Amino acid sequence: MLSPKNGRSTKERIIEAACKVFAEKGYRDATHAEICQCAQANVASINYHFVSKENLYRVVFEHLSQRVQQLYPLDGALPSSASSEEKLRAYIQAHLSRMFDPENLGDLHQIRWSEIFDSTGLLEDLLLTVIEKDRKIIQSILKEFLGSEAPEKELAWCEMSIIGQCVLATPGNKNSIPRKIFKLDKSSVADLTDHILAFSLAGIETVRQKITRQAGRSESDAG
């Protein structure tokens, strides 16, 4: 149980408690009473600080989204002078590190999956903002490999392939199917990053060659 003696304000304690309750129970089954009990706060505190449970839910998502960006930025905080391969490696490693850190990010993963499979509609705009921000990073990296004029479909499908490899590796709990099949845990991140990077670089190069051939045929037809 969260203690009011640890120097955090009532508002901060409610946010932290709500992260756990929303992740475990989902938005619909989470109650003011349970959140406030976990936060050791008066049951009226949610309305006082956040006006409604809906607003608190959005604040929780924004809070957790900021946490993941601080812990594992997808750009790896690399300088713009970093090579394309270095940027892609940093992106993959950050993506995997996010998946393999349930202690800090388990609540965020639970809430996001809940919204994907049983959407409340309350976070749709926030989710889209986060997704578009993340997509800009990987799309920018892919354009360095494929060229700024690469077809949108090729960029999107390369993006999908890279992210798909990372997501499938999500360990989940000890009884999850990916963990049983692939036997992955936090210690796997470095080796898995190397594998996904090598696999993706080969695929990207194949796509680049296809784009080059198609461009050559187009020029030939035009001539």
Short mmCIF file of N, CA and C in Angstrom, two decimals, residues 97-178:
data_model
loop_
_atom_site.label_atom_id
_atom_site.label_comp_id
_atom_site.label_asym_id
_atom_site.label_seq_id
_atom_site.Cartn_x
_atom_site.Cartn_y
_atom_site.Cartn_z
N SER A 97 13.51 -3.29 -24.85
CA SER A 97 13.71 -2.96 -23.44
C SER A 97 12.39 -2.56 -22.79
N ARG A 98 11.55 -1.87 -23.54
CA ARG A 98 10.23 -1.51 -23.03
C ARG A 98 9.41 -2.76 -22.73
N MET A 99 9.48 -3.72 -23.63
CA MET A 99 8.69 -4.95 -23.47
C MET A 99 9.18 -5.79 -22.30
N PHE A 100 10.49 -5.73 -22.03
CA PHE A 100 11.08 -6.59 -21.01
C PHE A 100 11.30 -5.86 -19.68
N ASP A 101 10.53 -4.83 -19.42
CA ASP A 101 10.63 -4.12 -18.14
C ASP A 101 9.25 -4.01 -17.49
N PRO A 102 8.68 -5.14 -17.09
CA PRO A 102 7.35 -5.11 -16.49
C PRO A 102 7.31 -4.39 -15.16
N GLU A 103 8.45 -4.33 -14.46
CA GLU A 103 8.47 -3.65 -13.17
C GLU A 103 8.10 -2.18 -13.32
N ASN A 104 8.65 -1.53 -14.33
CA ASN A 104 8.39 -0.11 -14.54
C ASN A 104 7.26 0.16 -15.52
N LEU A 105 7.05 -0.77 -16.46
CA LEU A 105 6.13 -0.48 -17.56
C LEU A 105 4.99 -1.48 -17.72
N GLY A 106 4.89 -2.43 -16.80
CA GLY A 106 3.83 -3.42 -16.89
C GLY A 106 2.44 -2.81 -16.89
N ASP A 107 2.25 -1.76 -16.08
CA ASP A 107 0.94 -1.11 -16.03
C ASP A 107 0.58 -0.49 -17.37
N LEU A 108 1.55 0.15 -18.00
CA LEU A 108 1.31 0.77 -19.31
C LEU A 108 0.94 -0.29 -20.34
N HIS A 109 1.68 -1.39 -20.35
CA HIS A 109 1.39 -2.45 -21.32
C HIS A 109 -0.02 -3.00 -21.12
N GLN A 110 -0.41 -3.22 -19.86
CA GLN A 110 -1.74 -3.75 -19.58
C GLN A 110 -2.84 -2.81 -20.06
N ILE A 111 -2.66 -1.53 -19.79
CA ILE A 111 -3.67 -0.54 -20.19
C ILE A 111 -3.74 -0.44 -21.71
N ARG A 112 -2.60 -0.44 -22.37
CA ARG A 112 -2.60 -0.33 -23.83
C ARG A 112 -3.26 -1.55 -24.46
N TRP A 113 -2.94 -2.74 -23.98
CA TRP A 113 -3.55 -3.95 -24.53
C TRP A 113 -5.05 -3.95 -24.27
N SER A 114 -5.44 -3.49 -23.09
CA SER A 114 -6.88 -3.42 -22.78
C SER A 114 -7.60 -2.51 -23.75
N GLU A 115 -6.97 -1.38 -24.08
CA GLU A 115 -7.59 -0.43 -25.00
C GLU A 115 -7.63 -0.97 -26.43
N ILE A 116 -6.65 -1.79 -26.78
CA ILE A 116 -6.63 -2.38 -28.12
C ILE A 116 -7.73 -3.41 -28.29
N PHE A 117 -7.90 -4.27 -27.27
CA PHE A 117 -8.83 -5.39 -27.39
C PHE A 117 -10.22 -5.11 -26.82
N ASP A 118 -10.33 -4.11 -25.94
CA ASP A 118 -11.63 -3.78 -25.36
C ASP A 118 -11.67 -2.28 -25.09
N SER A 119 -11.64 -1.53 -26.17
CA SER A 119 -11.47 -0.07 -26.08
C SER A 119 -12.60 0.62 -25.33
N THR A 120 -12.20 1.54 -24.47
CA THR A 120 -13.18 2.41 -23.81
C THR A 120 -13.46 3.64 -24.67
N GLY A 121 -12.55 3.93 -25.60
CA GLY A 121 -12.67 5.14 -26.42
C GLY A 121 -12.14 6.38 -25.73
N LEU A 122 -11.74 6.22 -24.46
CA LEU A 122 -11.32 7.38 -23.68
C LEU A 122 -9.89 7.81 -23.98
N LEU A 123 -9.10 6.90 -24.52
CA LEU A 123 -7.68 7.20 -24.75
C LEU A 123 -7.32 7.26 -26.23
N GLU A 124 -8.32 7.18 -27.08
CA GLU A 124 -8.05 7.07 -28.52
C GLU A 124 -7.16 8.19 -29.04
N ASP A 125 -7.46 9.42 -28.68
CA ASP A 125 -6.66 10.54 -29.18
C ASP A 125 -5.25 10.50 -28.61
N LEU A 126 -5.12 10.11 -27.35
CA LEU A 126 -3.79 10.04 -26.73
C LEU A 126 -2.97 8.91 -27.35
N LEU A 127 -3.61 7.77 -27.57
CA LEU A 127 -2.92 6.64 -28.20
C LEU A 127 -2.44 7.00 -29.60
N LEU A 128 -3.29 7.66 -30.37
CA LEU A 128 -2.92 8.04 -31.74
C LEU A 128 -1.75 9.01 -31.73
N THR A 129 -1.74 9.94 -30.78
CA THR A 129 -0.64 10.90 -30.68
C THR A 129 0.67 10.18 -30.39
N VAL A 130 0.65 9.24 -29.45
CA VAL A 130 1.85 8.48 -29.11
C VAL A 130 2.31 7.64 -30.29
N ILE A 131 1.37 6.96 -30.93
CA ILE A 131 1.72 6.09 -32.06
C ILE A 131 2.32 6.89 -33.21
N GLU A 132 1.73 8.04 -33.52
CA GLU A 132 2.24 8.86 -34.62
C GLU A 132 3.63 9.40 -34.30
N LYS A 133 3.85 9.76 -33.05
CA LYS A 133 5.17 10.25 -32.64
C LYS A 133 6.22 9.14 -32.80
N ASP A 134 5.86 7.93 -32.36
CA ASP A 134 6.78 6.80 -32.48
C ASP A 134 7.01 6.43 -33.95
N ARG A 135 5.96 6.52 -34.76
CA ARG A 135 6.07 6.16 -36.17
C ARG A 135 7.01 7.11 -36.91
N LYS A 136 7.01 8.36 -36.54
CA LYS A 136 7.88 9.32 -37.21
C LYS A 136 9.34 8.92 -37.05
N ILE A 137 9.67 8.35 -35.90
CA ILE A 137 11.06 7.95 -35.64
C ILE A 137 11.47 6.82 -36.57
N ILE A 138 10.70 5.74 -36.61
CA ILE A 138 11.07 4.60 -37.44
C ILE A 138 10.96 4.93 -38.92
N GLN A 139 9.98 5.74 -39.30
CA GLN A 139 9.85 6.12 -40.71
C GLN A 139 11.05 6.95 -41.16
N SER A 140 11.52 7.82 -40.29
CA SER A 140 12.69 8.63 -40.62
C SER A 140 13.92 7.75 -40.81
N ILE A 141 14.08 6.76 -39.95
CA ILE A 141 15.21 5.83 -40.08
C ILE A 141 15.11 5.04 -41.38
N LEU A 142 13.93 4.54 -41.68
CA LEU A 142 13.75 3.74 -42.89
C LEU A 142 14.01 4.56 -44.16
N LYS A 143 13.65 5.83 -44.13
CA LYS A 143 13.90 6.68 -45.30
C LYS A 143 15.40 6.87 -45.54
N GLU A 144 16.19 6.80 -44.47
CA GLU A 144 17.64 6.89 -44.65
C GLU A 144 18.16 5.67 -45.41
N PHE A 145 17.53 4.54 -45.21
CA PHE A 145 17.93 3.31 -45.92
C PHE A 145 17.34 3.25 -47.33
N LEU A 146 16.07 3.61 -47.44
CA LEU A 146 15.33 3.38 -48.68
C LEU A 146 15.22 4.60 -49.57
N GLY A 147 15.58 5.76 -49.05
CA GLY A 147 15.46 6.99 -49.82
C GLY A 147 14.21 7.76 -49.45
N SER A 148 14.29 9.05 -49.52
CA SER A 148 13.16 9.90 -49.11
C SER A 148 11.94 9.73 -50.00
N GLU A 149 12.14 9.19 -51.21
CA GLU A 149 11.03 9.01 -52.14
C GLU A 149 10.49 7.57 -52.13
N ALA A 150 10.88 6.80 -51.15
CA ALA A 150 10.40 5.41 -51.07
C ALA A 150 8.88 5.38 -50.96
N PRO A 151 8.22 4.46 -51.64
CA PRO A 151 6.75 4.37 -51.57
C PRO A 151 6.26 4.18 -50.13
N GLU A 152 5.15 4.81 -49.81
CA GLU A 152 4.60 4.73 -48.47
C GLU A 152 4.33 3.29 -48.06
N LYS A 153 3.87 2.48 -49.01
CA LYS A 153 3.57 1.08 -48.68
C LYS A 153 4.82 0.35 -48.24
N GLU A 154 5.93 0.57 -48.92
CA GLU A 154 7.17 -0.12 -48.56
C GLU A 154 7.65 0.33 -47.18
N LEU A 155 7.55 1.62 -46.91
CA LEU A 155 7.94 2.13 -45.60
C LEU A 155 7.07 1.52 -44.50
N ALA A 156 5.77 1.50 -44.74
CA ALA A 156 4.83 0.99 -43.74
C ALA A 156 5.04 -0.49 -43.49
N TRP A 157 5.29 -1.25 -44.55
CA TRP A 157 5.46 -2.69 -44.39
C TRP A 157 6.79 -3.04 -43.73
N CYS A 158 7.82 -2.27 -44.01
CA CYS A 158 9.10 -2.47 -43.30
C CYS A 158 8.92 -2.15 -41.82
N GLU A 159 8.23 -1.06 -41.55
CA GLU A 159 7.93 -0.68 -40.17
C GLU A 159 7.17 -1.80 -39.47
N MET A 160 6.14 -2.30 -40.12
CA MET A 160 5.32 -3.36 -39.55
C MET A 160 6.15 -4.61 -39.25
N SER A 161 7.06 -4.95 -40.15
CA SER A 161 7.88 -6.15 -39.97
C SER A 161 8.82 -6.01 -38.78
N ILE A 162 9.43 -4.85 -38.64
CA ILE A 162 10.37 -4.63 -37.53
C ILE A 162 9.63 -4.64 -36.20
N ILE A 163 8.55 -3.89 -36.12
CA ILE A 163 7.79 -3.82 -34.87
C ILE A 163 7.18 -5.18 -34.54
N GLY A 164 6.73 -5.89 -35.57
CA GLY A 164 6.15 -7.20 -35.35
C GLY A 164 7.11 -8.16 -34.66
N GLN A 165 8.38 -8.13 -35.07
CA GLN A 165 9.38 -8.98 -34.43
C GLN A 165 9.54 -8.62 -32.96
N CYS A 166 9.53 -7.34 -32.67
CA CYS A 166 9.69 -6.89 -31.28
C CYS A 166 8.48 -7.27 -30.43
N VAL A 167 7.30 -7.08 -30.98
CA VAL A 167 6.07 -7.35 -30.22
C VAL A 167 5.90 -8.84 -29.96
N LEU A 168 6.22 -9.67 -30.95
CA LEU A 168 6.08 -11.11 -30.77
C LEU A 168 6.99 -11.62 -29.66
N ALA A 169 8.07 -10.90 -29.43
CA ALA A 169 9.02 -11.32 -28.38
C ALA A 169 8.55 -10.94 -26.98
N THR A 170 7.45 -10.20 -26.88
CA THR A 170 6.96 -9.77 -25.57
C THR A 170 6.86 -10.96 -24.64
N PRO A 171 7.57 -10.94 -23.51
CA PRO A 171 7.63 -12.12 -22.66
C PRO A 171 6.34 -12.44 -21.92
N GLY A 172 5.59 -11.40 -21.50
CA GLY A 172 4.38 -11.65 -20.73
C GLY A 172 4.72 -12.29 -19.40
N ASN A 173 3.75 -12.97 -18.78
CA ASN A 173 4.02 -13.62 -17.50
C ASN A 173 4.71 -14.96 -17.73
N LYS A 174 5.05 -15.65 -16.65
CA LYS A 174 5.85 -16.87 -16.75
C LYS A 174 5.13 -17.99 -17.50
N ASN A 175 3.81 -17.89 -17.61
CA ASN A 175 3.04 -18.93 -18.29
C ASN A 175 2.63 -18.54 -19.71
N SER A 176 3.12 -17.38 -20.18
CA SER A 176 2.70 -16.91 -21.50
C SER A 176 3.29 -17.79 -22.60
N ILE A 177 2.58 -17.87 -23.72
CA ILE A 177 3.01 -18.71 -24.83
C ILE A 177 4.36 -18.27 -25.40
N PRO A 178 4.58 -16.94 -25.67
CA PRO A 178 5.89 -16.54 -26.20
C PRO A 178 7.04 -16.95 -25.29
#
